[in-house]
PDB file of C-alpha atoms in Angstrom:
ATOM      1  CA  MET A1125      82.876 143.507  73.021  1.00 42.00           C
ATOM      2  CA  ILE A1126      84.232 140.548  74.945  1.00 47.00           C
ATOM      3  CA  ASP A1127      84.701 141.423  78.600  1.00 58.00           C
ATOM      4  CA  ALA A1128      84.982 144.665  80.556  1.00 65.00           C
ATOM      5  CA  GLN A1129      87.394 142.911  82.956  1.00 85.00           C
ATOM      6  CA  ARG A1130      90.027 142.438  80.248  1.00 90.00           C
ATOM      7  CA  THR A1131      92.981 144.820  80.109  1.00 93.00           C
ATOM      8  CA  VAL A1132      94.425 146.345  76.947  1.00 94.00           C
ATOM      9  CA  LEU A1133      97.841 147.997  76.862  1.00 93.00           C
ATOM     10  CA  ILE A1134      98.394 150.737  74.288  1.00 94.00           C
ATOM     11  CA  ALA A1135     102.084 151.545  73.892  1.00 91.00           C
ATOM     12  CA  ALA A1136     102.834 154.015  71.106  1.00 91.00           C
ATOM     13  CA  THR A1137     104.975 157.099  70.562  1.00 89.00           C
ATOM     14  CA  ASP A1138     102.273 159.639  69.691  1.00 90.00           C
ATOM     15  CA  PRO A1139     100.529 160.719  72.921  1.00 93.00           C
ATOM     16  CA  ASP A1140      97.556 162.116  70.962  1.00 94.00           C
ATOM     17  CA  ALA A1141      96.991 158.791  69.201  1.00 93.00           C
ATOM     18  CA  VAL A1142      97.388 156.924  72.495  1.00 94.00           C
ATOM     19  CA  ALA A1143      94.742 159.179  74.108  1.00 95.00           C
ATOM     20  CA  GLU A1144      92.383 158.698  71.166  1.00 96.00           C
ATOM     21  CA  TYR A1145      92.762 154.903  71.163  1.00 96.00           C
ATOM     22  CA  ARG A1146      92.220 154.894  74.912  1.00 96.00           C
ATOM     23  CA  SER A1147      88.967 156.858  74.542  1.00 96.00           C
ATOM     24  CA  TRP A1148      87.696 154.337  71.998  1.00 96.00           C
ATOM     25  CA  LEU A1149      88.385 151.312  74.200  1.00 95.00           C
ATOM     26  CA  THR A1150      87.743 152.611  77.731  1.00 92.00           C
ATOM     27  CA  GLY A1151      84.012 151.830  77.748  1.00 88.00           C
ATOM     28  CA  ALA A1152      84.594 148.143  77.117  1.00 91.00           C
ATOM     29  CA  TYR A1153      87.976 147.366  78.675  1.00 93.00           C
ATOM     30  CA  ARG A1154      90.421 148.498  81.292  1.00 93.00           C
ATOM     31  CA  VAL A1155      93.045 150.394  79.326  1.00 94.00           C
ATOM     32  CA  GLU A1156      96.681 151.015  80.262  1.00 94.00           C
ATOM     33  CA  THR A1157      98.744 153.445  78.183  1.00 95.00           C
ATOM     34  CA  THR A1158     102.368 154.435  77.795  1.00 92.00           C
ATOM     35  CA  THR A1159     104.770 155.958  75.297  1.00 91.00           C
ATOM     36  CA  ASP A1160     107.772 154.268  76.893  1.00 90.00           C
ATOM     37  CA  GLY A1161     109.054 150.804  75.984  1.00 89.00           C
ATOM     38  CA  SER A1162     110.480 150.013  79.418  1.00 90.00           C
ATOM     39  CA  ASP A1163     107.172 151.004  81.005  1.00 91.00           C
ATOM     40  CA  ALA A1164     105.342 148.769  78.511  1.00 90.00           C
ATOM     41  CA  LEU A1165     107.579 145.826  79.457  1.00 90.00           C
ATOM     42  CA  ALA A1166     106.826 146.412  83.146  1.00 89.00           C
ATOM     43  CA  ARG A1167     103.069 146.441  82.495  1.00 90.00           C
ATOM     44  CA  LEU A1168     102.852 143.264  80.381  1.00 87.00           C
ATOM     45  CA  GLU A1169     102.134 141.027  83.374  1.00 85.00           C
ATOM     46  CA  ALA A1170      98.752 142.672  83.945  1.00 86.00           C
ATOM     47  CA  VAL A1171      97.377 142.829  80.377  1.00 90.00           C
ATOM     48  CA  ASP A1172      95.503 140.504  78.036  1.00 90.00           C
ATOM     49  CA  VAL A1173      96.124 142.382  74.772  1.00 90.00           C
ATOM     50  CA  ALA A1174      98.971 144.710  73.843  1.00 90.00           C
ATOM     51  CA  LEU A1175      98.912 147.229  70.996  1.00 92.00           C
ATOM     52  CA  ILE A1176     102.582 148.050  70.464  1.00 89.00           C
ATOM     53  CA  GLY A1177     104.150 150.832  68.400  1.00 87.00           C
ATOM     54  CA  ARG A1178     107.540 150.147  66.851  1.00 80.00           C
ATOM     55  CA  ASP A1179     109.428 153.280  67.918  1.00 80.00           C
ATOM     56  CA  LEU A1180     108.846 153.506  71.653  1.00 84.00           C
ATOM     57  CA  ARG A1181     111.226 155.404  73.887  1.00 79.00           C
ATOM     58  CA  THR A1182     113.799 153.335  75.836  1.00 80.00           C
ATOM     59  CA  ALA A1183     112.873 149.789  74.737  1.00 75.00           C
ATOM     60  CA  ASP A1184     112.046 149.413  71.045  1.00 74.00           C
ATOM     61  CA  GLY A1185     108.551 148.145  70.170  1.00 77.00           C
ATOM     62  CA  THR A1186     110.058 145.018  68.639  1.00 78.00           C
ATOM     63  CA  VAL A1187     111.653 144.184  72.013  1.00 83.00           C
ATOM     64  CA  VAL A1188     108.272 144.593  73.702  1.00 84.00           C
ATOM     65  CA  ALA A1189     106.556 142.505  71.012  1.00 80.00           C
ATOM     66  CA  ARG A1190     109.051 139.687  71.453  1.00 80.00           C
ATOM     67  CA  ALA A1191     108.473 139.775  75.216  1.00 82.00           C
ATOM     68  CA  VAL A1192     104.739 139.284  74.563  1.00 79.00           C
ATOM     69  CA  GLU A1193     105.486 136.374  72.215  1.00 75.00           C
ATOM     70  CA  ARG A1194     107.676 134.664  74.823  1.00 77.00           C
ATOM     71  CA  ARG A1195     104.775 134.711  77.252  1.00 72.00           C
ATOM     72  CA  GLY A1196     102.928 132.309  74.974  1.00 65.00           C
ATOM     73  CA  ALA A1197      99.221 131.549  75.175  1.00 60.00           C
ATOM     74  CA  GLY A1198      96.952 133.834  77.107  1.00 61.00           C
ATOM     75  CA  TYR A1199      98.370 137.028  75.633  1.00 68.00           C
ATOM     76  CA  ALA A1200      97.830 138.626  72.245  1.00 80.00           C
ATOM     77  CA  MET A1201      99.176 141.670  70.469  1.00 81.00           C
ATOM     78  CA  ALA A1202      99.007 143.835  67.402  1.00 84.00           C
ATOM     79  CA  ILE A1203     101.808 145.989  66.059  1.00 84.00           C
ATOM     80  CA  LEU A1204     100.964 149.626  65.319  1.00 86.00           C
ATOM     81  CA  ARG A1205     103.034 151.035  62.487  1.00 79.00           C
ATOM     82  CA  GLY A1206     102.954 154.227  60.489  1.00 74.00           C
ATOM     83  CA  ASP A1207     102.074 154.080  56.807  1.00 65.00           C
ATOM     84  CA  ASP A1208     105.563 155.421  56.038  1.00 62.00           C
ATOM     85  CA  GLU A1209     107.348 152.720  58.067  1.00 57.00           C
ATOM     86  CA  PRO A1210     108.917 149.855  56.160  1.00 55.00           C
ATOM     87  CA  ASP A1211     107.492 146.418  56.879  1.00 55.00           C
ATOM     88  CA  ARG A1212     110.265 145.230  59.213  1.00 53.00           C
ATOM     89  CA  ASP A1213     110.462 141.728  60.604  1.00 48.00           C
ATOM     90  CA  ARG A1214     106.960 140.682  61.553  1.00 52.00           C
ATOM     91  CA  THR A1215     106.836 139.792  65.192  1.00 49.00           C
ATOM     92  CA  ALA A1216     103.048 139.711  65.341  1.00 55.00           C
ATOM     93  CA  ALA A1217     100.378 138.117  63.205  1.00 61.00           C
ATOM     94  CA  VAL A1218      98.402 141.378  63.322  1.00 81.00           C
ATOM     95  CA  GLU A1219      99.670 144.749  62.135  1.00 85.00           C
ATOM     96  CA  LEU A1220      97.614 147.920  62.107  1.00 88.00           C
ATOM     97  CA  THR A1221      98.740 150.784  59.896  1.00 87.00           C
ATOM     98  CA  GLU A1222      98.207 154.154  61.560  1.00 86.00           C
ATOM     99  CA  PRO A1223      96.098 156.142  61.496  1.00 87.00           C
ATOM    100  CA  VAL A1224      93.728 153.410  62.674  1.00 91.00           C
ATOM    101  CA  SER A1225      89.956 153.886  62.619  1.00 94.00           C
ATOM    102  CA  ASN A1226      87.810 153.353  65.689  1.00 95.00           C
ATOM    103  CA  ALA A1227      86.020 150.390  64.066  1.00 95.00           C
ATOM    104  CA  THR A1228      89.269 148.710  63.001  1.00 94.00           C
ATOM    105  CA  LEU A1229      90.882 149.137  66.403  1.00 94.00           C
ATOM    106  CA  CYS A1230      87.856 147.817  68.310  1.00 94.00           C
ATOM    107  CA  GLU A1231      87.398 144.888  65.910  1.00 91.00           C
ATOM    108  CA  THR A1232      91.086 143.981  66.220  1.00 91.00           C
ATOM    109  CA  VAL A1233      91.018 144.067  70.020  1.00 92.00           C
ATOM    110  CA  ASP A1234      87.833 141.955  70.057  1.00 90.00           C
ATOM    111  CA  ARG A1235      89.419 139.412  67.715  1.00 88.00           C
ATOM    112  CA  LEU A1236      92.616 139.232  69.786  1.00 89.00           C
ATOM    113  CA  LEU A1237      90.589 138.723  72.964  1.00 89.00           C
ATOM    114  CA  CYS A1238      88.696 135.869  71.300  1.00 86.00           C
ATOM    115  CA  ARG A1239      92.069 134.232  70.660  1.00 83.00           C
ATOM    116  CA  VAL A1240      93.070 134.750  74.297  1.00 85.00           C
ATOM    117  CA  ARG A1241      89.753 133.262  75.468  1.00 85.00           C
ATOM    118  CA  TYR A1242      90.263 130.270  73.170  1.00 82.00           C
ATOM    119  CA  ASP A1243      93.693 129.612  74.713  1.00 81.00           C
ATOM    120  CA  GLU A1244      92.219 129.830  78.214  1.00 82.00           C
ATOM    121  CA  LEU A1245      89.416 127.388  77.354  1.00 84.00           C
ATOM    122  CA  ILE A1246      91.810 124.881  75.795  1.00 82.00           C
ATOM    123  CA  ASP A1247      94.005 125.053  78.908  1.00 80.00           C
ATOM    124  CA  GLU A1248      90.978 124.417  81.130  1.00 83.00           C
ATOM    125  CA  CYS A1249      89.850 121.493  78.943  1.00 81.00           C
ATOM    126  CA  ALA A1250      93.324 119.964  79.136  1.00 80.00           C
ATOM    127  CA  ALA A1251      93.382 120.365  82.932  1.00 79.00           C
ATOM    128  CA  LEU A1252      89.999 118.660  83.251  1.00 78.00           C
ATOM    129  CA  ALA A1253      91.000 115.842  80.910  1.00 75.00           C
ATOM    130  CA  ALA A1254      94.247 115.308  82.841  1.00 76.00           C
ATOM    131  CA  GLY A1255      92.446 115.326  86.174  1.00 73.00           C
ATOM    132  CA  ASP A1256      94.287 118.472  87.268  1.00 64.00           C
ATOM    133  CA  ALA A1257      91.163 120.566  87.736  1.00 57.00           C
ATOM    134  CA  PRO A1258      90.396 121.832  91.242  1.00 55.00           C
ATOM    135  CA  GLU A1259      88.600 119.189  93.272  1.00 51.00           C
ATOM    136  CA  ASN A1260      84.921 119.623  94.034  1.00 46.00           C
ATOM    137  CA  ALA A1261      83.404 118.581  97.309  1.00 39.00           C
ATOM    138  CA  GLY A1262      81.879 115.127  97.287  1.00 43.00           C
ATOM    139  CA  THR A1263      82.802 111.687  96.088  1.00 43.00           C
ATOM    140  CA  ASP A1264      85.070 110.888  93.159  1.00 47.00           C
ATOM    141  CA  THR A1265      82.012 109.729  91.189  1.00 45.00           C
ATOM    142  CA  GLY A1266      80.319 113.074  91.785  1.00 49.00           C
ATOM    143  CA  ARG A1267      83.492 114.902  90.798  1.00 50.00           C
ATOM    144  CA  ASP A1268      83.860 112.805  87.623  1.00 59.00           C
ATOM    145  CA  THR A1269      80.284 113.670  86.612  1.00 66.00           C
ATOM    146  CA  SER A1270      80.833 117.331  87.424  1.00 78.00           C
ATOM    147  CA  ASP A1271      84.126 117.374  85.476  1.00 74.00           C
ATOM    148  CA  GLY A1272      82.422 115.667  82.529  1.00 75.00           C
ATOM    149  CA  ASN A1273      79.638 118.246  82.552  1.00 83.00           C
ATOM    150  CA  ARG A1274      82.131 121.092  82.781  1.00 82.00           C
ATOM    151  CA  LEU A1275      84.161 119.626  79.915  1.00 82.00           C
ATOM    152  CA  GLU A1276      81.020 119.402  77.747  1.00 85.00           C
ATOM    153  CA  GLU A1277      80.219 123.025  78.600  1.00 86.00           C
ATOM    154  CA  LEU A1278      83.767 124.104  77.733  1.00 84.00           C
ATOM    155  CA  LEU A1279      83.744 122.214  74.445  1.00 82.00           C
ATOM    156  CA  GLY A1280      80.490 123.946  73.492  1.00 84.00           C
ATOM    157  CA  THR A1281      82.044 127.331  74.214  1.00 82.00           C
ATOM    158  CA  VAL A1282      85.165 126.406  72.211  1.00 82.00           C
ATOM    159  CA  ASP A1283      82.981 125.346  69.268  1.00 82.00           C
ATOM    160  CA  ALA A1284      81.109 128.668  69.419  1.00 81.00           C
ATOM    161  CA  LEU A1285      84.425 130.574  69.334  1.00 78.00           C
ATOM    162  CA  LEU A1286      85.677 128.445  66.424  1.00 79.00           C
ATOM    163  CA  ASP A1287      82.603 129.438  64.410  1.00 79.00           C
ATOM    164  CA  GLY A1288      83.894 133.035  64.425  1.00 78.00           C
ATOM    165  CA  PHE A1289      87.515 132.178  63.582  1.00 78.00           C
ATOM    166  CA  ASP A1290      89.008 132.717  60.151  1.00 73.00           C
ATOM    167  CA  GLY A1291      92.306 131.540  58.651  1.00 68.00           C
ATOM    168  CA  GLU A1292      94.324 134.214  60.479  1.00 70.00           C
ATOM    169  CA  ASP A1293      92.832 133.156  63.821  1.00 68.00           C
ATOM    170  CA  PHE A1294      93.689 129.509  63.191  1.00 66.00           C
ATOM    171  CA  ARG A1295      97.231 130.382  62.159  1.00 61.00           C
ATOM    172  CA  ALA A1296      97.611 132.393  65.366  1.00 64.00           C
ATOM    173  CA  ALA A1297      96.153 129.606  67.511  1.00 61.00           C
ATOM    174  CA  PHE A1298      97.980 126.688  65.971  1.00 58.00           C
ATOM    175  CA  GLY A1299     100.847 128.121  63.935  1.00 52.00           C
ATOM    176  CA  THR A1300     100.591 125.198  61.528  1.00 37.00           C
ATOM    177  CA  CYS A1301      98.756 126.610  58.517  1.00 36.00           C
ATOM    178  CA  THR A1302     100.604 127.930  55.501  1.00 37.00           C
ATOM    179  CA  TYR A1303      99.955 131.582  54.684  1.00 34.00           C
ATOM    180  CA  GLY A1304      97.357 131.981  51.975  1.00 38.00           C
ATOM    181  CA  GLU A1305      95.776 128.563  52.399  1.00 39.00           C
ATOM    182  CA  PRO A1306      92.139 128.498  53.362  1.00 41.00           C
ATOM    183  CA  ALA A1307      91.860 127.228  56.910  1.00 39.00           C
ATOM    184  CA  ARG A1308      88.652 126.143  58.556  1.00 41.00           C
ATOM    185  CA  ALA A1309      88.744 123.649  61.370  1.00 42.00           C
ATOM    186  CA  GLU A1310      85.723 121.680  62.351  1.00 40.00           C
ATOM    187  CA  GLY A1311      84.283 121.885  65.838  1.00 42.00           C
ATOM    188  CA  VAL A1312      85.989 120.066  68.670  1.00 41.00           C
ATOM    189  CA  ARG A1313      83.193 117.516  69.068  1.00 41.00           C
ATOM    190  CA  LYS A1314      83.151 116.695  65.336  1.00 43.00           C
ATOM    191  CA  ARG A1315      86.735 115.430  65.334  1.00 39.00           C
ATOM    192  CA  SER A1316      87.288 111.724  65.688  1.00 35.00           C
TER     193      SER A1316
END
């Protein structure tokens, strides 16, 4: 599991499934649950990953999914859909067909959180490179050395995350790969 301080929102119509999913994830994450679309929309600000059912009460799951997409980097989601539901417009790169197994749900949440962490690291690298990182006490020379060390540390962490990414992760992160093509990016430091 990634981080017990991360929050997962489970928004689905079946309260029994919501309770079961919650029990599977509670040991590793903070978990918020709802069966209501409007409630899900109100809770999005405080979550890292959202698992969204299509047929929520009040606001449709697709509306909630699009709200997550508009938030951009730093948030990830999977759509929960029944095996009898038609494959409607895909608003998420990840769809889970219910009933979902414990292993599949936990693996999906872990993978989505890796994507969120990647986005956060890239943002921090960009801030350091642009000189927008918070200033450290000391001289500019000391800060430059500290920023350089922090950037090296961040790049190492990004490379470690990239080692676990597959084609779906790269498509989610960059949105530039064509579906079905093998995608494997090299580490950040290897690019020139």
